[in-house]
Amino acid sequence: MLEQLLVFTRGGLILWACREISKALQGSPIDALIRSCLLEERSGAVSYNYDVPGASYTLKWTFHNELGLVFVAVYQRILHLLYVDDLLAMVKKEFAGIYDPKRTEYDEFEAIFQQLRMEAEARAEEMKKSAVQVGAKVGGRKLELVGKGRSDQGGKRGGSSGDGGDGELGKGRSFENGHVNGGVREEKGSVDGKKELVTQNGAFDVNKLQQKIRSKGGKKTDTVTTKGSKAEPKKKMVKKNRVWDDSPPEVKLDFTDPVDEKGDDNVKFVAVDEGESMMDKEEIVSSDSEVDEDEQVEGDGNGETKKKGWFSSMFQSIAGKANLEKADLEPALKALKDRLMTKNVAEEIAEKLCESVAASLEGKKLASFTRVSSTVQAAMEEALVRILTPNRSIDILRGVHAAKEQGKPYVIVFIGVNGVGKSTNLAKVAYWLLQHKVSVMMAACDTFRSGAVEQLRTHARRLQIPIFEKGYEKDPAVVAKEAIQEAARNGSDVVLVDTAGRMQDNEPLMRALSKLINLNDPDLVLFVGEALVGNDAVDQLTKFNQKLADLSTSQRPRLIDGILLTKFDTIDDKVGAALSMVYISGAPVMFVGCGQSYTDLKKLNVKSIVKTLLK
């Protein structure tokens, strides 16, 4: 049974909700649908699942793009209602007939809806009964065929037995184990040489077969064991270092400085001389108009669609098309999908984006002097800007000051796969914070990779900031907790936690990461990903979030809060990884790494990314 069905405008004004089935829904499924699907360009999906403690809902929706209306149905996920799509289509058609932009109440639609629901339920019941009848006919036909086949096989067997038992086998031919088919008494030689009578009922004696195997192979096994017992294990030869008479004494070849020794004099403090970070510089985007590619977009679909005459196309561009249909949008959307994929956008993301744009344009009236391709491109540009623009504050300095007022350090955890540049970009973030007069402490929680602690120690010395470390083979969650306590005692404003790189399928390391996040509850979880990644971005973000949610012990698990995109200076115009990561995780891109020095860290310019994706 339906839990709720309502009609509202794209502006959020509720025009009608069914009174009979209107119930107090647990949580806010409608708000979650708007936030997660409609605003994030996921409206091309079939349905949306919403889970809260004690209830699980499924939401289905449809649009009337010409009138700007949204129709949403909510029901319990366990019910699997078959008539919801049909009911939404009928409600959309009937409500569009009585819709008036000046009205805000539609009480008379209640009776119409009840009639529509009864029709949809009756149609669903008929479909279910017909499906059951068809299944029963198909099952009966299969049973007839099986029974006929068995009877045919029985007839063949009966005919062969009438000729003398089992044919050739019934003439006394025995198998290798001395048995024959049928209940025949036969003399058989036993293991000890005596003869005995054995009655066979279609099976052989397993015990005697085992005795026979033991008697045949027993001596060989004994000889093998006795030989193995006599042979002495060989001692492992260890190569010894050759000692020369005139050789100097052995010298320690590890030149890394221990923690306790002072090696600061040998390190050049160049960080303070590198200038202003690119995070504080405004990136200028050229406002030059791009080459108009409408002809190219429409040219891609010429092979699939029929060419229209000059007069008809001119008349359509002047008068405008009545309503856009899916067939009109397909050529332009296909060209846009191919273009996005050439920019390194994951195929799955490009397809979902095109489906969402199609859902938002289908049924709209094409304006005069406007091409379909330009309309689709404008809708896609608007969708990309909406996706890449953060839907919450990403001002880290504001969060640092808020945490400082509460008397605790602001904790940032850097996570990601192997080799993406977590430690290097952690140092870039530390340099940027130092320029804003924020005291920073590093926590070396990568206790897995050799050299990770030394790498972070080198960055700390160059930047002249403290580092908390406990060496290798320690629990990173405990190291991070002790580092946060140390920062609170020393008055550090920010703790930057470096973690080990791990693949998304590595269960033990993912469990350790989940423990670190659950135990320390950081203020910000940054996923560090490289801009070179393509389709794997979807797999990485999805599995990281899934593992953090599955392995969490709290009811509200901590997921990825933001993204740090590295190696952005190596990709030219292949900027699609930013779109893929933001779309699949819903987390904004907070930093972009674009070089090797500490100043090469900047913000994501949304307009520049969208312009590059669509040119």
Coordinates of C-alpha atoms in Angstrom, one line a residue:
M1 CA 0.0 0.0 0.0
L2 CA 1.1 3.5 -0.8
E3 CA 2.5 5.6 2.1
Q4 CA 2.3 9.0 0.4
L5 CA 1.6 10.5 -3.0
L6 CA 2.0 14.2 -3.6
V7 CA 2.4 16.8 -6.4
F8 CA 4.6 19.8 -6.0
T9 CA 6.3 22.4 -8.2
R10 CA 10.0 22.6 -9.0
G11 CA 10.1 25.6 -6.7
G12 CA 9.0 23.3 -3.8
L13 CA 5.3 24.4 -3.4
I14 CA 3.1 21.4 -2.5
L15 CA 0.0 21.6 -4.6
W16 CA -1.8 18.3 -3.6
A17 CA -1.2 15.3 -1.3
C18 CA -3.5 12.4 -0.9
R19 CA -5.4 12.7 2.4
E20 CA -6.6 9.1 2.7
I21 CA -3.1 7.6 2.6
S22 CA -1.3 10.5 4.1
K23 CA 0.7 9.1 7.0
A24 CA 3.5 10.4 9.2
L25 CA 6.6 9.2 7.4
Q26 CA 9.6 8.4 9.4
G27 CA 12.5 10.6 8.6
S28 CA 12.4 13.0 5.6
P29 CA 12.3 10.8 2.4
I30 CA 11.0 13.6 0.2
D31 CA 13.7 16.0 1.3
A32 CA 16.3 13.3 0.8
L33 CA 15.0 12.7 -2.7
I34 CA 15.3 16.3 -3.6
R35 CA 18.8 16.6 -2.1
S36 CA 20.2 13.4 -3.4
C37 CA 18.5 13.0 -6.8
L38 CA 16.7 16.0 -8.2
L39 CA 19.4 18.6 -7.2
E40 CA 22.3 16.3 -8.0
E41 CA 21.2 15.4 -11.6
R42 CA 20.2 11.8 -10.7
S43 CA 16.6 12.2 -11.9
G44 CA 17.2 9.7 -14.6
A45 CA 17.3 6.9 -12.1
V46 CA 14.3 4.5 -11.8
S47 CA 13.8 4.8 -8.1
Y48 CA 15.4 6.0 -4.8
N49 CA 15.7 4.0 -1.6
Y50 CA 15.6 5.8 1.8
D51 CA 16.5 4.0 5.0
V52 CA 15.9 5.1 8.5
P53 CA 15.9 3.1 11.8
G54 CA 12.6 1.2 11.7
A55 CA 11.6 1.9 8.1
S56 CA 12.8 1.5 4.5
Y57 CA 11.0 3.4 1.8
T58 CA 11.2 3.3 -2.0
L59 CA 10.4 6.5 -3.9
K60 CA 9.4 6.8 -7.5
W61 CA 8.8 10.0 -9.4
T62 CA 8.0 11.6 -12.8
F63 CA 8.1 15.1 -14.2
H64 CA 5.9 17.3 -16.3
N65 CA 8.6 19.5 -17.7
E66 CA 6.4 21.9 -19.6
L67 CA 4.4 22.8 -16.4
G68 CA 7.3 22.4 -14.0
L69 CA 5.6 19.8 -11.8
V70 CA 7.0 16.8 -9.9
F71 CA 4.9 13.7 -8.9
V72 CA 6.3 11.5 -6.2
A73 CA 5.0 8.2 -4.7
V74 CA 6.3 6.7 -1.5
Y75 CA 5.8 3.1 -0.3
Q76 CA 7.4 0.5 1.9
R77 CA 10.3 -1.2 0.0
I78 CA 9.2 -4.7 1.1
L79 CA 5.9 -4.5 -0.7
H80 CA 7.2 -4.3 -4.4
L81 CA 4.0 -2.5 -5.7
L82 CA 3.6 -3.2 -9.4
Y83 CA 1.1 -0.4 -10.2
V84 CA 3.1 2.6 -9.0
D85 CA 4.6 3.6 -12.4
D86 CA 1.2 3.2 -14.1
L87 CA -0.5 5.2 -11.4
L88 CA 2.0 8.1 -11.6
A89 CA 1.6 8.3 -15.4
M90 CA -2.3 8.5 -15.0
V91 CA -2.0 11.1 -12.2
K92 CA 0.4 13.2 -14.2
K93 CA -2.0 13.2 -17.2
E94 CA -5.2 14.0 -15.2
F95 CA -3.5 16.6 -13.0
A96 CA -2.1 18.4 -16.0
G97 CA -5.6 18.8 -17.4
I98 CA -6.8 20.8 -14.3
Y99 CA -3.6 22.6 -13.4
D100 CA -3.7 26.3 -13.2
P101 CA -0.6 28.3 -12.2
K102 CA -2.7 30.7 -10.2
R103 CA -4.2 28.0 -7.9
T104 CA -2.5 26.4 -4.9
E105 CA -5.3 24.0 -3.8
Y106 CA -6.8 21.1 -5.7
D107 CA -9.3 19.4 -3.3
E108 CA -11.4 18.1 -6.1
F109 CA -8.5 15.9 -7.4
E110 CA -9.0 13.6 -4.4
A111 CA -12.0 11.8 -6.0
I112 CA -10.2 11.6 -9.4
F113 CA -7.2 10.0 -7.7
Q114 CA -9.3 7.3 -5.9
Q115 CA -10.7 6.3 -9.2
L116 CA -7.2 6.2 -10.8
R117 CA -5.8 4.1 -8.0
M118 CA -8.6 1.5 -8.2
E119 CA -8.0 1.2 -12.0
A120 CA -4.3 0.8 -11.5
E121 CA -4.7 -1.8 -8.8
A122 CA -7.2 -3.7 -10.8
R123 CA -4.9 -3.7 -13.9
A124 CA -2.0 -4.9 -11.7
E125 CA -4.1 -7.8 -10.4
E126 CA -5.1 -8.8 -13.9
M127 CA -1.5 -8.8 -15.0
K128 CA -0.5 -10.9 -12.0
K129 CA -3.3 -13.5 -12.6
S130 CA -2.4 -13.7 -16.3
A131 CA 1.3 -14.2 -15.4
V132 CA 0.4 -17.0 -13.0
Q133 CA -1.8 -18.7 -15.6
V134 CA 1.0 -18.4 -18.2
G135 CA 3.5 -19.8 -15.8
A136 CA 1.1 -22.7 -14.9
K137 CA 0.7 -23.6 -18.6
V138 CA 4.4 -23.5 -19.2
G139 CA 5.0 -25.6 -16.2
G140 CA 2.4 -28.2 -17.2
R141 CA 3.9 -28.4 -20.7
K142 CA 7.4 -29.0 -19.2
L143 CA 6.0 -31.8 -17.0
E144 CA 4.3 -33.4 -20.0
L145 CA 7.5 -33.4 -21.9
V146 CA 9.5 -34.8 -19.0
G147 CA 6.9 -37.6 -18.4
K148 CA 6.9 -38.4 -22.1
G149 CA 10.7 -38.6 -22.1
R150 CA 10.8 -40.9 -19.1
S151 CA 8.1 -43.2 -20.6
D152 CA 10.2 -43.4 -23.8
Q153 CA 13.3 -44.3 -21.8
G154 CA 11.4 -47.0 -19.8
G155 CA 10.1 -48.6 -23.0
K156 CA 13.6 -48.8 -24.4
R157 CA 14.9 -50.4 -21.3
G158 CA 12.0 -52.9 -21.2
G159 CA 12.7 -53.9 -24.8
S160 CA 16.4 -54.6 -24.1
S161 CA 15.7 -56.7 -21.0
G162 CA 13.3 -58.8 -22.9
D163 CA 16.1 -59.9 -25.2
G164 CA 18.0 -61.4 -22.3
G165 CA 18.4 -59.2 -19.3
D166 CA 21.0 -56.5 -20.0
G167 CA 21.8 -57.5 -23.5
E168 CA 25.5 -58.3 -24.0
L169 CA 26.2 -57.5 -20.3
G170 CA 23.7 -60.1 -19.1
K171 CA 25.6 -63.0 -20.8
G172 CA 28.0 -63.3 -17.9
R173 CA 30.4 -60.4 -18.7
S174 CA 31.7 -59.1 -15.4
F175 CA 33.4 -55.8 -14.5
E176 CA 37.0 -55.5 -13.3
N177 CA 36.0 -55.8 -9.6
G178 CA 34.4 -59.2 -10.3
H179 CA 30.7 -58.0 -10.2
V180 CA 28.0 -58.4 -12.7
N181 CA 24.8 -56.5 -13.3
G182 CA 21.7 -57.9 -11.6
G183 CA 21.2 -60.0 -8.4
V184 CA 23.6 -62.9 -9.4
R185 CA 25.6 -65.1 -7.0
E186 CA 29.2 -65.3 -8.1
E187 CA 32.3 -66.9 -6.7
K188 CA 34.9 -64.2 -6.0
G189 CA 38.5 -64.6 -4.7
S190 CA 39.1 -62.9 -1.4
V191 CA 42.2 -61.0 -0.4
D192 CA 43.7 -63.9 1.6
G193 CA 43.3 -66.4 -1.4
K194 CA 40.1 -68.1 -0.1
K195 CA 36.9 -68.1 -2.2
E196 CA 33.6 -66.8 -0.8
L197 CA 30.1 -66.3 -2.1
V198 CA 29.0 -62.7 -2.4
T199 CA 25.5 -61.6 -3.3
Q200 CA 25.4 -58.4 -5.3
N201 CA 22.4 -56.0 -5.4
G202 CA 23.6 -53.5 -8.0
A203 CA 26.5 -52.2 -5.8
F204 CA 30.0 -53.4 -4.8
D205 CA 31.4 -54.0 -1.3
V206 CA 33.2 -50.8 -0.3
N207 CA 34.9 -52.4 2.8
K208 CA 36.5 -55.1 0.7
L209 CA 37.6 -52.6 -1.9
Q210 CA 39.4 -50.6 0.8
Q211 CA 41.1 -53.8 2.2
K212 CA 42.3 -54.6 -1.3
I213 CA 43.7 -51.1 -1.8
R214 CA 45.5 -51.3 1.6
S215 CA 46.9 -54.7 0.8
K216 CA 48.3 -53.5 -2.5
G217 CA 49.7 -50.2 -1.4
G218 CA 50.6 -50.9 2.2
K219 CA 54.2 -52.0 1.6
K220 CA 55.0 -49.0 -0.6
T221 CA 53.9 -46.6 2.0
D222 CA 55.9 -48.3 4.7
T223 CA 59.0 -48.2 2.6
V224 CA 58.5 -44.5 1.9
T225 CA 58.0 -43.7 5.5
T226 CA 61.1 -45.7 6.6
K227 CA 63.2 -44.0 4.0
G228 CA 62.0 -40.6 5.0
S229 CA 62.7 -41.4 8.7
K230 CA 66.3 -42.4 7.9
A231 CA 67.1 -39.3 5.9
E232 CA 68.5 -36.4 8.0
P233 CA 67.3 -32.9 7.2
K234 CA 69.8 -30.8 5.4
K235 CA 71.1 -27.7 7.2
K236 CA 70.5 -24.4 5.5
M237 CA 73.7 -22.9 4.2
V238 CA 74.2 -19.3 5.2
K239 CA 76.6 -17.2 3.3
K240 CA 79.2 -15.5 5.5
N241 CA 80.8 -12.2 4.8
R242 CA 84.4 -12.5 3.6
V243 CA 86.8 -10.8 6.0
W244 CA 89.9 -9.2 4.5
D245 CA 93.0 -8.4 6.5
D246 CA 93.4 -4.8 5.1
S247 CA 89.7 -4.0 5.0
P248 CA 88.4 -1.1 7.1
P249 CA 85.8 -1.7 9.8
E250 CA 82.2 -2.0 8.8
V251 CA 80.4 1.4 8.5
K252 CA 76.7 2.0 9.0
L253 CA 75.1 2.8 5.7
D254 CA 71.8 4.3 7.1
F255 CA 72.2 8.0 6.8
T256 CA 68.7 8.9 8.0
D257 CA 68.7 11.0 11.1
P258 CA 67.1 9.5 14.2
V259 CA 64.3 11.4 16.0
D260 CA 66.4 12.3 19.0
E261 CA 69.4 13.6 17.1
K262 CA 69.5 17.1 15.8
G263 CA 70.0 17.2 12.1
D264 CA 68.2 20.5 11.5
D265 CA 71.4 22.3 10.5
N266 CA 71.7 20.2 7.3
V267 CA 68.1 20.9 6.1
K268 CA 67.4 24.1 4.1
F269 CA 64.2 25.8 5.2
V270 CA 63.0 26.9 1.8
A271 CA 59.3 26.8 2.6
V272 CA 59.1 30.3 4.0
D273 CA 60.7 31.7 0.7
E274 CA 58.3 30.0 -1.7
G275 CA 55.8 32.8 -1.7
E276 CA 52.0 32.9 -1.6
S277 CA 50.0 29.7 -2.0
M278 CA 47.8 29.4 -5.1
M279 CA 44.9 28.7 -2.8
D280 CA 44.7 32.5 -2.1
K281 CA 45.0 33.6 -5.7
E282 CA 41.9 34.0 -7.9
E283 CA 42.1 32.1 -11.1
I284 CA 41.1 34.1 -14.1
V285 CA 39.0 32.3 -16.7
S286 CA 39.0 33.8 -20.2
S287 CA 35.6 34.9 -21.3
D288 CA 36.4 34.3 -25.0
S289 CA 33.4 32.7 -26.7
E290 CA 34.0 29.1 -27.7
V291 CA 33.7 27.8 -31.2
D292 CA 30.0 27.1 -31.9
E293 CA 29.8 23.3 -32.2
D294 CA 26.1 23.0 -32.8
E295 CA 26.6 22.0 -36.4
Q296 CA 29.0 19.3 -35.3
V297 CA 26.6 18.0 -32.7
E298 CA 23.7 17.8 -35.2
G299 CA 26.1 16.4 -37.8
D300 CA 26.8 13.4 -35.6
G301 CA 23.2 12.3 -35.8
N302 CA 22.8 12.7 -39.5
G303 CA 23.6 9.1 -40.1
E304 CA 20.8 7.9 -37.8
T305 CA 18.0 10.5 -38.5
K306 CA 16.6 11.5 -41.8
K307 CA 17.6 14.8 -43.2
K308 CA 14.9 17.4 -43.1
G309 CA 14.2 19.9 -45.8
W310 CA 15.4 23.5 -45.7
F311 CA 12.0 25.0 -45.4
S312 CA 10.8 22.6 -42.6
S313 CA 13.9 23.2 -40.5
M314 CA 13.6 27.0 -41.0
F315 CA 10.0 26.9 -40.1
Q316 CA 10.7 24.9 -36.9
S317 CA 13.4 27.2 -35.8
I318 CA 11.1 30.2 -36.2
A319 CA 7.8 28.8 -34.8
G320 CA 9.4 26.4 -32.3
K321 CA 8.7 22.8 -31.8
A322 CA 5.5 21.8 -30.0
N323 CA 7.1 19.5 -27.4
L324 CA 10.6 17.9 -27.3
E325 CA 10.5 14.1 -27.5
K326 CA 13.2 11.6 -26.6
A327 CA 13.9 10.8 -30.2
D328 CA 14.7 14.5 -30.8
L329 CA 17.2 14.6 -28.0
E330 CA 19.0 11.4 -28.7
P331 CA 21.5 12.6 -31.4
A332 CA 22.6 15.6 -29.3
L333 CA 22.8 13.6 -26.1
K334 CA 24.9 10.9 -27.8
A335 CA 27.4 13.5 -29.1
L336 CA 27.5 15.0 -25.6
K337 CA 28.1 11.6 -24.0
D338 CA 31.0 10.9 -26.3
R339 CA 32.5 14.3 -25.7
L340 CA 32.4 13.8 -21.9
M341 CA 34.0 10.4 -22.2
T342 CA 36.9 11.8 -24.2
K343 CA 37.4 14.2 -21.3
N344 CA 38.0 11.2 -19.0
V345 CA 34.5 11.2 -17.4
A346 CA 33.5 7.6 -16.4
E347 CA 31.1 6.0 -18.9
E348 CA 28.6 5.2 -16.2
I349 CA 28.5 8.9 -15.0
A350 CA 28.3 10.3 -18.5
E351 CA 25.3 8.0 -19.3
K352 CA 23.5 8.9 -16.1
L353 CA 24.0 12.6 -16.7
C354 CA 22.6 12.3 -20.2
E355 CA 19.6 10.4 -18.9
S356 CA 19.0 13.1 -16.3
V357 CA 19.2 15.9 -18.9
A358 CA 16.8 14.0 -21.1
A359 CA 14.3 13.6 -18.2
S360 CA 14.5 17.4 -17.5
L361 CA 13.9 18.4 -21.2
E362 CA 11.4 15.8 -22.4
G363 CA 8.0 17.4 -22.9
K364 CA 9.4 21.0 -22.9
K365 CA 8.5 23.3 -25.7
L366 CA 11.5 24.4 -27.8
A367 CA 11.8 28.2 -28.0
S368 CA 11.8 30.1 -31.3
F369 CA 15.1 30.5 -33.1
T370 CA 16.6 27.7 -30.9
R371 CA 18.2 24.4 -32.0
V372 CA 17.8 21.2 -30.1
S373 CA 21.6 20.8 -29.7
S374 CA 22.0 24.3 -28.2
T375 CA 19.1 23.6 -25.8
V376 CA 20.7 20.3 -24.7
Q377 CA 24.1 21.9 -24.3
A378 CA 22.7 24.7 -22.1
A379 CA 20.8 22.1 -20.0
M380 CA 24.0 20.0 -19.6
E381 CA 26.1 23.1 -18.7
E382 CA 23.6 24.0 -16.0
A383 CA 23.6 20.5 -14.6
L384 CA 27.4 20.4 -14.5
V385 CA 27.6 23.7 -12.6
R386 CA 25.0 22.5 -10.2
I387 CA 26.9 19.2 -9.5
L388 CA 30.4 20.7 -9.1
T389 CA 29.2 23.6 -7.0
P390 CA 29.5 22.6 -3.3
N391 CA 26.2 22.4 -1.5
R392 CA 27.7 23.2 1.9
S393 CA 30.5 25.4 3.3
I394 CA 34.0 24.2 2.5
D395 CA 35.8 27.0 4.4
I396 CA 38.3 25.1 6.4
L397 CA 39.7 28.2 8.1
R398 CA 36.2 29.0 9.5
G399 CA 36.0 25.4 10.9
V400 CA 39.5 25.8 12.5
H401 CA 38.5 29.0 14.3
A402 CA 35.3 27.4 15.5
A403 CA 37.2 24.4 16.9
K404 CA 39.7 26.7 18.5
E405 CA 36.9 28.5 20.4
Q406 CA 35.8 25.1 21.7
G407 CA 39.3 24.4 22.9
K408 CA 40.1 21.5 20.7
P409 CA 42.2 21.0 17.6
Y410 CA 40.7 20.7 14.1
V411 CA 41.5 17.2 12.8
I412 CA 41.9 16.4 9.1
V413 CA 42.5 12.7 7.9
F414 CA 43.9 12.1 4.5
I415 CA 42.9 8.8 2.9
G416 CA 43.2 7.2 -0.5
V417 CA 44.8 4.5 -2.6
N418 CA 48.5 3.9 -3.1
G419 CA 50.7 6.4 -4.8
V420 CA 48.3 9.3 -5.3
G421 CA 50.4 11.8 -3.3
K422 CA 48.8 11.9 0.2
S423 CA 51.9 12.9 2.1
T424 CA 53.1 15.5 -0.4
N425 CA 49.7 17.3 -0.6
L426 CA 49.3 17.0 3.2
A427 CA 52.5 19.2 3.3
K428 CA 51.0 21.6 0.8
V429 CA 47.9 22.0 3.0
A430 CA 50.1 22.5 6.0
Y431 CA 52.0 25.3 4.2
W432 CA 48.8 27.0 3.2
L433 CA 47.5 26.9 6.9
L434 CA 50.8 28.3 8.1
Q435 CA 50.4 31.3 5.8
H436 CA 47.1 32.0 7.6
K437 CA 48.8 32.0 11.0
V438 CA 47.4 28.6 12.0
S439 CA 49.6 26.3 14.1
V440 CA 49.8 22.8 12.6
M441 CA 51.0 19.4 13.8
M442 CA 51.5 16.4 11.6
A443 CA 50.6 12.8 12.7
A444 CA 52.6 10.0 11.0
C445 CA 49.9 7.3 11.1
D446 CA 51.3 5.5 8.0
T447 CA 52.9 2.7 10.0
F448 CA 52.7 0.3 7.0
R449 CA 54.9 1.7 4.2
S450 CA 58.6 1.8 4.6
G451 CA 60.0 5.3 4.5
A452 CA 56.6 7.0 5.2
V453 CA 57.6 8.3 8.6
E454 CA 60.9 9.7 7.2
Q455 CA 59.1 11.3 4.3
L456 CA 56.7 13.1 6.6
R457 CA 59.6 14.0 9.0
T458 CA 61.4 15.7 6.1
H459 CA 58.4 17.8 5.3
A460 CA 58.0 18.8 8.9
R461 CA 61.6 20.0 9.2
R462 CA 61.3 22.0 6.0
L463 CA 58.1 23.6 7.2
Q464 CA 59.4 23.9 10.8
I465 CA 56.3 22.3 12.4
P466 CA 56.1 19.6 15.0
I467 CA 55.4 15.9 14.0
F468 CA 54.0 13.2 16.2
E469 CA 55.3 9.7 15.4
K470 CA 55.6 6.3 17.0
G471 CA 57.5 4.4 14.3
Y472 CA 56.3 1.4 12.3
E473 CA 54.1 -1.6 13.0
K474 CA 51.9 0.3 15.5
D475 CA 48.1 0.7 15.5
P476 CA 47.4 3.9 13.5
A477 CA 44.2 4.5 15.3
V478 CA 46.0 4.7 18.6
V479 CA 48.8 6.9 17.1
A480 CA 46.2 9.3 15.8
K481 CA 44.5 9.5 19.2
E482 CA 47.7 10.2 21.0
A483 CA 48.6 12.8 18.4
I484 CA 45.3 14.6 19.0
Q485 CA 45.9 14.6 22.7
E486 CA 49.4 15.9 22.3
A487 CA 48.1 18.7 20.0
A488 CA 45.5 19.7 22.6
R489 CA 48.2 19.9 25.3
N490 CA 50.6 21.9 23.1
G491 CA 47.9 24.2 21.8
S492 CA 48.1 23.2 18.1
D493 CA 45.2 24.4 16.1
V494 CA 45.2 21.7 13.4
V495 CA 46.2 18.1 13.3
L496 CA 46.9 16.6 9.8
V497 CA 46.8 12.8 10.0
D498 CA 48.6 10.9 7.3
T499 CA 47.4 7.3 6.6
A500 CA 48.7 4.4 4.6
G501 CA 47.7 4.0 1.0
R502 CA 45.3 1.1 0.5
M503 CA 43.4 -0.4 -2.4
Q504 CA 39.6 -0.3 -2.0
D505 CA 39.5 -4.2 -1.9
N506 CA 42.0 -4.6 0.9
E507 CA 39.8 -5.7 3.8
P508 CA 42.3 -5.6 6.7
L509 CA 43.6 -2.1 5.8
M510 CA 40.1 -0.8 5.2
R511 CA 39.1 -2.2 8.6
A512 CA 42.0 -0.4 10.2
L513 CA 41.0 2.9 8.5
S514 CA 37.4 2.6 9.7
K515 CA 38.7 2.0 13.2
L516 CA 40.9 5.1 13.0
I517 CA 38.0 7.3 11.9
N518 CA 35.5 5.9 14.4
L519 CA 37.9 6.2 17.3
N520 CA 39.0 9.7 16.7
D521 CA 36.0 11.3 14.9
P522 CA 37.9 13.8 12.7
D523 CA 36.4 17.0 11.6
L524 CA 37.2 16.4 8.0
V525 CA 37.9 13.2 6.0
L526 CA 39.7 14.0 2.8
F527 CA 39.9 11.5 0.0
V528 CA 43.0 12.0 -2.1
G529 CA 42.6 10.9 -5.7
E530 CA 44.6 11.6 -8.8
A531 CA 43.2 13.4 -11.8
L532 CA 44.6 10.7 -14.1
V533 CA 42.0 8.1 -13.0
G534 CA 39.1 7.3 -15.3
N535 CA 36.5 4.7 -14.8
D536 CA 38.3 3.5 -11.6
A537 CA 37.2 6.7 -9.8
V538 CA 33.7 5.3 -9.5
D539 CA 34.9 2.0 -8.0
Q540 CA 37.3 3.7 -5.6
L541 CA 34.9 6.3 -4.2
T542 CA 32.0 3.8 -4.0
K543 CA 33.9 1.1 -2.2
F544 CA 35.7 3.5 0.2
N545 CA 32.3 4.9 1.3
Q546 CA 30.8 1.4 1.4
K547 CA 33.6 0.0 3.6
L548 CA 33.5 3.0 5.9
A549 CA 29.8 2.5 6.3
D550 CA 29.8 -1.2 6.7
L551 CA 32.6 -1.4 9.2
S552 CA 31.4 1.5 11.3
T553 CA 30.0 0.8 14.8
S554 CA 27.9 3.9 15.0
Q555 CA 24.4 4.4 13.6
R556 CA 25.6 7.4 11.6
P557 CA 28.9 6.3 10.0
R558 CA 31.5 8.9 8.9
L559 CA 32.0 8.9 5.2
I560 CA 34.1 11.0 2.8
D561 CA 33.6 14.7 3.4
G562 CA 35.8 16.2 0.7
I563 CA 38.1 15.4 -2.2
L564 CA 41.7 16.5 -2.8
L565 CA 42.5 16.1 -6.5
T566 CA 46.2 15.6 -7.3
K567 CA 48.4 15.7 -10.4
F568 CA 46.0 18.2 -12.1
D569 CA 48.9 19.7 -14.1
T570 CA 49.5 16.5 -16.0
I571 CA 46.0 16.0 -17.7
D572 CA 45.7 18.9 -20.1
D573 CA 41.9 19.0 -20.9
K574 CA 41.1 15.5 -19.4
V575 CA 39.4 17.0 -16.4
G576 CA 36.6 14.4 -16.1
A577 CA 37.9 12.7 -13.0
A578 CA 36.7 15.7 -10.9
L579 CA 33.1 15.3 -12.2
S580 CA 33.1 11.5 -11.7
M581 CA 34.3 11.8 -8.1
V582 CA 31.9 14.5 -7.1
Y583 CA 29.0 12.8 -8.8
I584 CA 29.5 9.4 -7.2
S585 CA 30.3 10.6 -3.7
G586 CA 28.4 13.9 -3.4
A587 CA 31.5 15.3 -1.7
P588 CA 33.0 18.6 -3.0
V589 CA 36.5 19.1 -4.4
M590 CA 38.2 21.2 -1.7
F591 CA 41.8 21.3 -3.0
V592 CA 43.5 20.7 -6.3
G593 CA 47.2 19.8 -6.5
C594 CA 48.9 21.2 -9.6
G595 CA 52.7 20.9 -9.1
Q596 CA 55.7 19.8 -7.0
S597 CA 56.2 22.8 -4.7
Y598 CA 54.4 23.7 -1.5
T599 CA 52.6 26.6 -3.2
D600 CA 51.0 24.4 -6.0
L601 CA 47.7 24.0 -4.3
K602 CA 44.6 25.8 -5.5
K603 CA 40.8 25.7 -5.4
L604 CA 38.6 24.1 -8.1
N605 CA 37.3 26.6 -10.6
V606 CA 33.9 25.3 -11.5
K607 CA 33.4 27.5 -14.5
S608 CA 36.7 26.5 -16.0
I609 CA 36.0 22.8 -15.5
V610 CA 32.6 23.0 -17.1
K611 CA 34.0 25.1 -20.0
T612 CA 36.7 22.5 -20.6
L613 CA 34.3 19.6 -20.4
L614 CA 31.9 21.0 -23.0
K615 CA 34.4 22.6 -25.5

